[in-house]
mmCIF file of N, CA, C and O in Angstrom:
data_model
loop_
_atom_site.group_PDB
_atom_site.id
_atom_site.type_symbol
_atom_site.label_atom_id
_atom_site.label_comp_id
_atom_site.label_asym_id
_atom_site.label_seq_id
_atom_site.Cartn_x
_atom_site.Cartn_y
_atom_site.Cartn_z
ATOM 1 N N MET A 1 -9.167 -21.407 1.600
ATOM 2 C CA MET A 1 -8.527 -20.575 0.754
ATOM 3 C C MET A 1 -8.224 -21.245 -0.422
ATOM 4 O O MET A 1 -7.182 -20.800 -0.923
ATOM 5 N N ALA A 2 -8.650 -22.281 -0.630
ATOM 6 C CA ALA A 2 -8.086 -23.125 -1.901
ATOM 7 C C ALA A 2 -8.171 -22.625 -3.229
ATOM 8 O O ALA A 2 -9.417 -21.888 -3.273
ATOM 9 N N ASP A 3 -7.393 -22.731 -4.057
ATOM 10 C CA ASP A 3 -7.491 -22.386 -5.488
ATOM 11 C C ASP A 3 -7.855 -20.873 -5.531
ATOM 12 O O ASP A 3 -8.566 -20.524 -6.406
ATOM 13 N N THR A 4 -7.172 -20.164 -4.820
ATOM 14 C CA THR A 4 -7.304 -18.663 -5.000
ATOM 15 C C THR A 4 -6.066 -18.193 -5.708
ATOM 16 O O THR A 4 -5.003 -18.424 -5.547
ATOM 17 N N THR A 5 -6.294 -17.147 -6.617
ATOM 18 C CA THR A 5 -5.367 -16.514 -7.472
ATOM 19 C C THR A 5 -5.241 -15.083 -7.161
ATOM 20 O O THR A 5 -6.321 -14.592 -6.889
ATOM 21 N N TYR A 6 -4.151 -14.480 -6.814
ATOM 22 C CA TYR A 6 -3.768 -13.279 -6.384
ATOM 23 C C TYR A 6 -3.028 -12.521 -7.422
ATOM 24 O O TYR A 6 -2.397 -12.909 -8.255
ATOM 25 N N SER A 7 -3.214 -11.207 -7.363
ATOM 26 C CA SER A 7 -2.484 -10.325 -8.155
ATOM 27 C C SER A 7 -1.910 -9.335 -7.031
ATOM 28 O O SER A 7 -2.274 -9.133 -5.991
ATOM 29 N N LYS A 8 -0.848 -8.509 -7.460
ATOM 30 C CA LYS A 8 -0.216 -7.729 -6.677
ATOM 31 C C LYS A 8 0.196 -6.435 -7.425
ATOM 32 O O LYS A 8 0.510 -6.456 -8.701
ATOM 33 N N THR A 9 0.235 -5.190 -6.775
ATOM 34 C CA THR A 9 0.495 -3.947 -7.363
ATOM 35 C C THR A 9 1.280 -3.077 -6.379
ATOM 36 O O THR A 9 1.237 -3.391 -5.097
ATOM 37 N N GLU A 10 1.853 -2.122 -6.974
ATOM 38 C CA GLU A 10 2.740 -1.387 -6.057
ATOM 39 C C GLU A 10 2.183 0.075 -5.848
ATOM 40 O O GLU A 10 1.649 0.593 -6.902
ATOM 41 N N ILE A 11 2.098 0.455 -4.672
ATOM 42 C CA ILE A 11 1.605 2.007 -4.385
ATOM 43 C C ILE A 11 2.538 2.545 -3.530
ATOM 44 O O ILE A 11 3.489 2.101 -2.778
ATOM 45 N N VAL A 12 2.421 3.812 -3.447
ATOM 46 C CA VAL A 12 3.368 4.912 -2.599
ATOM 47 C C VAL A 12 2.315 5.567 -1.609
ATOM 48 O O VAL A 12 1.610 6.428 -2.147
ATOM 49 N N GLY A 13 2.388 5.529 -0.335
ATOM 50 C CA GLY A 13 1.785 6.394 0.474
ATOM 51 C C GLY A 13 2.698 7.494 1.217
ATOM 52 O O GLY A 13 3.783 7.301 1.304
ATOM 53 N N THR A 14 2.081 8.667 1.309
ATOM 54 C CA THR A 14 2.911 9.838 1.926
ATOM 55 C C THR A 14 2.117 10.164 3.347
ATOM 56 O O THR A 14 0.995 10.153 3.387
ATOM 57 N N SER A 15 2.999 10.986 4.120
ATOM 58 C CA SER A 15 2.411 11.517 5.421
ATOM 59 C C SER A 15 3.439 12.426 6.008
ATOM 60 O O SER A 15 4.775 12.198 5.941
ATOM 61 N N GLU A 16 2.869 13.500 6.390
ATOM 62 C CA GLU A 16 3.746 14.373 7.322
ATOM 63 C C GLU A 16 3.956 14.044 8.712
ATOM 64 O O GLU A 16 4.969 14.293 9.434
ATOM 65 N N LYS A 17 3.072 12.843 9.109
ATOM 66 C CA LYS A 17 3.087 12.361 10.607
ATOM 67 C C LYS A 17 3.801 11.341 10.827
ATOM 68 O O LYS A 17 4.503 11.179 11.791
ATOM 69 N N GLY A 18 4.063 10.383 9.889
ATOM 70 C CA GLY A 18 4.899 9.291 10.017
ATOM 71 C C GLY A 18 4.498 7.944 9.034
ATOM 72 O O GLY A 18 3.681 7.968 8.481
ATOM 73 N N VAL A 19 5.531 6.917 9.239
ATOM 74 C CA VAL A 19 5.298 5.748 8.465
ATOM 75 C C VAL A 19 4.092 5.165 8.560
ATOM 76 O O VAL A 19 3.401 4.713 7.645
ATOM 77 N N ASP A 20 3.576 4.946 9.752
ATOM 78 C CA ASP A 20 2.238 4.269 10.147
ATOM 79 C C ASP A 20 1.059 5.063 9.453
ATOM 80 O O ASP A 20 0.177 4.405 8.716
ATOM 81 N N ASP A 21 1.190 6.269 9.635
ATOM 82 C CA ASP A 21 0.014 7.162 8.906
ATOM 83 C C ASP A 21 0.128 6.959 7.293
ATOM 84 O O ASP A 21 -0.861 6.908 6.538
ATOM 85 N N ALA A 22 1.327 6.965 6.601
ATOM 86 C CA ALA A 22 1.491 6.817 5.207
ATOM 87 C C ALA A 22 1.026 5.436 4.800
ATOM 88 O O ALA A 22 0.269 5.309 3.906
ATOM 89 N N ILE A 23 1.127 4.421 5.714
ATOM 90 C CA ILE A 23 0.639 3.004 5.355
ATOM 91 C C ILE A 23 -0.785 2.960 5.335
ATOM 92 O O ILE A 23 -1.593 2.408 4.415
ATOM 93 N N ARG A 24 -1.322 3.289 6.508
ATOM 94 C CA ARG A 24 -2.748 3.465 6.594
ATOM 95 C C ARG A 24 -3.321 4.352 5.624
ATOM 96 O O ARG A 24 -4.487 4.009 5.140
ATOM 97 N N GLY A 25 -3.025 5.275 5.234
ATOM 98 C CA GLY A 25 -3.503 6.172 4.119
ATOM 99 C C GLY A 25 -3.515 5.515 2.600
ATOM 100 O O GLY A 25 -4.438 5.494 1.895
ATOM 101 N N ALA A 26 -2.376 4.932 2.485
ATOM 102 C CA ALA A 26 -2.227 4.214 1.311
ATOM 103 C C ALA A 26 -3.241 3.128 1.161
ATOM 104 O O ALA A 26 -3.867 2.966 0.129
ATOM 105 N N ILE A 27 -3.249 2.181 2.265
ATOM 106 C CA ILE A 27 -4.179 1.258 2.300
ATOM 107 C C ILE A 27 -5.679 1.393 1.936
ATOM 108 O O ILE A 27 -6.361 0.871 1.187
ATOM 109 N N SER A 28 -6.031 2.438 2.830
ATOM 110 C CA SER A 28 -7.349 3.189 2.787
ATOM 111 C C SER A 28 -7.807 3.543 1.364
ATOM 112 O O SER A 28 -8.977 3.178 0.905
ATOM 113 N N ARG A 29 -6.737 4.362 0.730
ATOM 114 C CA ARG A 29 -7.198 4.958 -0.615
ATOM 115 C C ARG A 29 -7.194 3.792 -1.486
ATOM 116 O O ARG A 29 -8.074 3.811 -2.344
ATOM 117 N N ALA A 30 -6.251 2.774 -1.516
ATOM 118 C CA ALA A 30 -6.293 1.543 -2.491
ATOM 119 C C ALA A 30 -7.446 0.834 -2.292
ATOM 120 O O ALA A 30 -8.155 0.340 -3.305
ATOM 121 N N SER A 31 -7.933 0.555 -1.197
ATOM 122 C CA SER A 31 -8.990 -0.048 -0.783
ATOM 123 C C SER A 31 -10.432 0.384 -1.689
ATOM 124 O O SER A 31 -11.488 0.048 -1.941
ATOM 125 N N ALA A 32 -10.489 1.845 -1.874
ATOM 126 C CA ALA A 32 -11.567 2.387 -2.426
ATOM 127 C C ALA A 32 -11.633 1.998 -3.810
ATOM 128 O O ALA A 32 -12.542 2.133 -4.584
ATOM 129 N N THR A 33 -10.536 1.554 -4.466
ATOM 130 C CA THR A 33 -10.387 1.241 -5.849
ATOM 131 C C THR A 33 -10.270 -0.388 -5.984
ATOM 132 O O THR A 33 -10.737 -0.975 -6.876
ATOM 133 N N LEU A 34 -9.278 -1.014 -5.308
ATOM 134 C CA LEU A 34 -9.151 -2.497 -5.324
ATOM 135 C C LEU A 34 -9.896 -3.252 -4.456
ATOM 136 O O LEU A 34 -10.120 -2.869 -3.233
ATOM 137 N N LYS A 35 -10.530 -4.487 -4.897
ATOM 138 C CA LYS A 35 -11.277 -5.049 -3.922
ATOM 139 C C LYS A 35 -10.642 -6.327 -3.433
ATOM 140 O O LYS A 35 -9.707 -6.674 -4.089
ATOM 141 N N ASP A 36 -10.776 -6.870 -2.269
ATOM 142 C CA ASP A 36 -10.436 -7.972 -1.728
ATOM 143 C C ASP A 36 -8.846 -7.926 -1.446
ATOM 144 O O ASP A 36 -8.213 -8.822 -1.733
ATOM 145 N N ILE A 37 -8.524 -6.790 -0.948
ATOM 146 C CA ILE A 37 -7.215 -6.532 -0.528
ATOM 147 C C ILE A 37 -6.916 -7.559 0.708
ATOM 148 O O ILE A 37 -7.477 -7.383 1.489
ATOM 149 N N ASP A 38 -6.005 -8.469 0.540
ATOM 150 C CA ASP A 38 -5.685 -9.387 1.620
ATOM 151 C C ASP A 38 -4.369 -8.931 2.404
ATOM 152 O O ASP A 38 -4.173 -9.445 3.573
ATOM 153 N N TRP A 39 -3.263 -8.325 1.763
ATOM 154 C CA TRP A 39 -2.028 -8.158 2.627
ATOM 155 C C TRP A 39 -1.130 -6.962 1.954
ATOM 156 O O TRP A 39 -1.767 -6.531 0.709
ATOM 157 N N PHE A 40 -0.243 -6.656 2.663
ATOM 158 C CA PHE A 40 0.715 -5.759 2.047
ATOM 159 C C PHE A 40 2.150 -5.867 2.703
ATOM 160 O O PHE A 40 2.316 -6.771 3.574
ATOM 161 N N GLU A 41 3.062 -5.504 1.971
ATOM 162 C CA GLU A 41 4.303 -5.546 2.260
ATOM 163 C C GLU A 41 5.063 -4.295 2.172
ATOM 164 O O GLU A 41 4.932 -3.666 0.966
ATOM 165 N N VAL A 42 5.857 -3.775 3.133
ATOM 166 C CA VAL A 42 6.583 -2.556 3.055
ATOM 167 C C VAL A 42 7.783 -2.746 2.191
ATOM 168 O O VAL A 42 8.618 -3.747 2.863
ATOM 169 N N THR A 43 8.209 -2.164 1.147
ATOM 170 C CA THR A 43 9.379 -2.492 0.322
ATOM 171 C C THR A 43 10.373 -1.526 0.555
ATOM 172 O O THR A 43 11.463 -1.604 0.159
ATOM 173 N N GLU A 44 9.836 -0.268 0.667
ATOM 174 C CA GLU A 44 10.927 0.985 0.892
ATOM 175 C C GLU A 44 10.423 1.919 1.661
ATOM 176 O O GLU A 44 9.164 2.126 1.630
ATOM 177 N N ILE A 45 11.268 2.502 2.540
ATOM 178 C CA ILE A 45 10.892 3.775 3.200
ATOM 179 C C ILE A 45 11.732 4.787 2.921
ATOM 180 O O ILE A 45 12.883 4.651 3.074
ATOM 181 N N ARG A 46 11.214 6.206 2.773
ATOM 182 C CA ARG A 46 12.203 7.234 2.314
ATOM 183 C C ARG A 46 11.277 8.404 2.763
ATOM 184 O O ARG A 46 10.270 8.463 3.068
ATOM 185 N N GLY A 47 12.167 9.463 2.963
ATOM 186 C CA GLY A 47 11.440 10.931 3.310
ATOM 187 C C GLY A 47 12.191 11.970 2.668
ATOM 188 O O GLY A 47 13.075 11.852 1.993
ATOM 189 N N HIS A 48 11.437 12.952 2.942
ATOM 190 C CA HIS A 48 11.833 14.370 2.322
ATOM 191 C C HIS A 48 12.436 15.201 3.471
ATOM 192 O O HIS A 48 11.749 15.429 4.376
ATOM 193 N N VAL A 49 13.696 15.787 3.455
ATOM 194 C CA VAL A 49 13.882 16.760 4.603
ATOM 195 C C VAL A 49 13.728 18.211 4.054
ATOM 196 O O VAL A 49 14.172 18.621 2.886
ATOM 197 N N GLU A 50 13.020 19.016 5.157
ATOM 198 C CA GLU A 50 12.918 20.410 5.142
ATOM 199 C C GLU A 50 13.540 21.122 5.862
ATOM 200 O O GLU A 50 13.185 20.959 7.272
ATOM 201 N N GLY A 51 14.525 22.012 5.810
ATOM 202 C CA GLY A 51 14.900 22.818 6.904
ATOM 203 C C GLY A 51 15.492 22.000 8.052
ATOM 204 O O GLY A 51 15.594 22.199 9.361
ATOM 205 N N GLY A 52 16.134 21.040 7.614
ATOM 206 C CA GLY A 52 17.105 20.109 8.812
ATOM 207 C C GLY A 52 15.914 19.203 9.458
ATOM 208 O O GLY A 52 16.510 18.717 10.428
ATOM 209 N N GLU A 53 14.693 19.095 9.154
ATOM 210 C CA GLU A 53 13.690 18.322 9.716
ATOM 211 C C GLU A 53 12.963 17.398 8.769
ATOM 212 O O GLU A 53 12.864 17.833 7.562
ATOM 213 N N VAL A 54 12.526 16.236 9.257
ATOM 214 C CA VAL A 54 11.651 15.494 8.273
ATOM 215 C C VAL A 54 10.458 16.097 7.934
ATOM 216 O O VAL A 54 9.760 16.609 8.711
ATOM 217 N N GLY A 55 10.192 16.479 6.675
ATOM 218 C CA GLY A 55 9.216 17.371 6.146
ATOM 219 C C GLY A 55 7.907 16.227 5.999
ATOM 220 O O GLY A 55 6.713 16.542 6.204
ATOM 221 N N HIS A 56 8.240 14.912 5.165
ATOM 222 C CA HIS A 56 7.165 13.971 5.059
ATOM 223 C C HIS A 56 7.981 12.659 4.942
ATOM 224 O O HIS A 56 9.192 12.561 4.418
ATOM 225 N N VAL A 57 7.361 11.581 4.929
ATOM 226 C CA VAL A 57 7.705 10.283 4.651
ATOM 227 C C VAL A 57 7.035 9.494 3.312
ATOM 228 O O VAL A 57 5.868 9.979 3.302
ATOM 229 N N GLN A 58 7.656 8.855 2.732
ATOM 230 C CA GLN A 58 6.901 7.940 1.692
ATOM 231 C C GLN A 58 7.222 6.641 1.770
ATOM 232 O O GLN A 58 8.380 6.053 2.204
ATOM 233 N N VAL A 59 6.256 5.774 1.745
ATOM 234 C CA VAL A 59 6.509 4.383 2.022
ATOM 235 C C VAL A 59 5.914 3.650 0.673
ATOM 236 O O VAL A 59 4.634 3.826 0.300
ATOM 237 N N THR A 60 6.758 2.682 0.167
ATOM 238 C CA THR A 60 6.340 2.018 -0.970
ATOM 239 C C THR A 60 5.896 0.577 -0.213
ATOM 240 O O THR A 60 6.537 -0.190 0.397
ATOM 241 N N LEU A 61 4.564 0.265 -1.007
ATOM 242 C CA LEU A 61 4.028 -1.054 -0.556
ATOM 243 C C LEU A 61 3.729 -1.823 -1.777
ATOM 244 O O LEU A 61 3.246 -1.030 -2.924
ATOM 245 N N LYS A 62 3.730 -3.193 -1.396
ATOM 246 C CA LYS A 62 3.197 -4.083 -2.647
ATOM 247 C C LYS A 62 1.901 -4.572 -1.981
ATOM 248 O O LYS A 62 1.924 -5.057 -0.747
ATOM 249 N N VAL A 63 0.902 -4.451 -2.466
ATOM 250 C CA VAL A 63 -0.648 -4.968 -2.178
ATOM 251 C C VAL A 63 -0.943 -6.053 -2.818
ATOM 252 O O VAL A 63 -0.877 -5.971 -4.004
ATOM 253 N N GLY A 64 -1.494 -6.928 -2.152
ATOM 254 C CA GLY A 64 -1.878 -8.170 -2.618
ATOM 255 C C GLY A 64 -3.507 -8.435 -2.496
ATOM 256 O O GLY A 64 -4.009 -7.923 -1.580
ATOM 257 N N PHE A 65 -4.075 -8.769 -3.591
ATOM 258 C CA PHE A 65 -5.529 -8.883 -3.502
ATOM 259 C C PHE A 65 -5.972 -10.053 -4.389
ATOM 260 O O PHE A 65 -5.607 -10.353 -5.433
ATOM 261 N N ALA A 66 -7.278 -10.826 -3.844
ATOM 262 C CA ALA A 66 -7.781 -11.896 -4.650
ATOM 263 C C ALA A 66 -8.155 -11.524 -5.924
ATOM 264 O O ALA A 66 -9.069 -10.435 -6.033
ATOM 265 N N LEU A 67 -8.185 -12.396 -6.930
ATOM 266 C CA LEU A 67 -8.928 -12.159 -8.240
ATOM 267 C C LEU A 67 -10.124 -12.878 -8.158
ATOM 268 O O LEU A 67 -10.169 -14.014 -7.742
ATOM 269 N N THR A 68 -11.268 -12.173 -8.616
ATOM 270 C CA THR A 68 -12.592 -12.720 -8.315
ATOM 271 C C THR A 68 -13.369 -13.078 -9.618
ATOM 272 O O THR A 68 -12.735 -12.545 -10.647
ATOM 273 N N ASP A 69 -14.157 -13.728 -9.798
ATOM 274 C CA ASP A 69 -14.740 -14.433 -10.908
ATOM 275 C C ASP A 69 -15.742 -13.090 -11.416
ATOM 276 O O ASP A 69 -16.145 -12.291 -10.710
ATOM 277 N N THR A 70 -15.646 -12.986 -12.762
ATOM 278 C CA THR A 70 -16.491 -11.947 -13.348
ATOM 279 C C THR A 70 -17.712 -12.314 -13.765
ATOM 280 O O THR A 70 -18.594 -11.673 -14.447
ATOM 281 N N LYS A 71 -18.150 -13.605 -13.468
ATOM 282 C CA LYS A 71 -19.534 -14.210 -13.631
ATOM 283 C C LYS A 71 -20.576 -13.639 -12.953
ATOM 284 O O LYS A 71 -20.424 -13.199 -11.898
#
């Protein structure tokens, strides 16, 4: 992994099921657009309350991916 340059971007995943589902959904969707995703970091977890219960969760992620040659 010598001499690799990375970029990172921030994304937000949501789910009615829970944090893990929100993370997996966000990574899956980001992988359709970004190539060579290598890592993620959860930076924030928050949720929406509906009728006194958790309606859905939102998870903010920083996603790192390798920059590739355009040659």
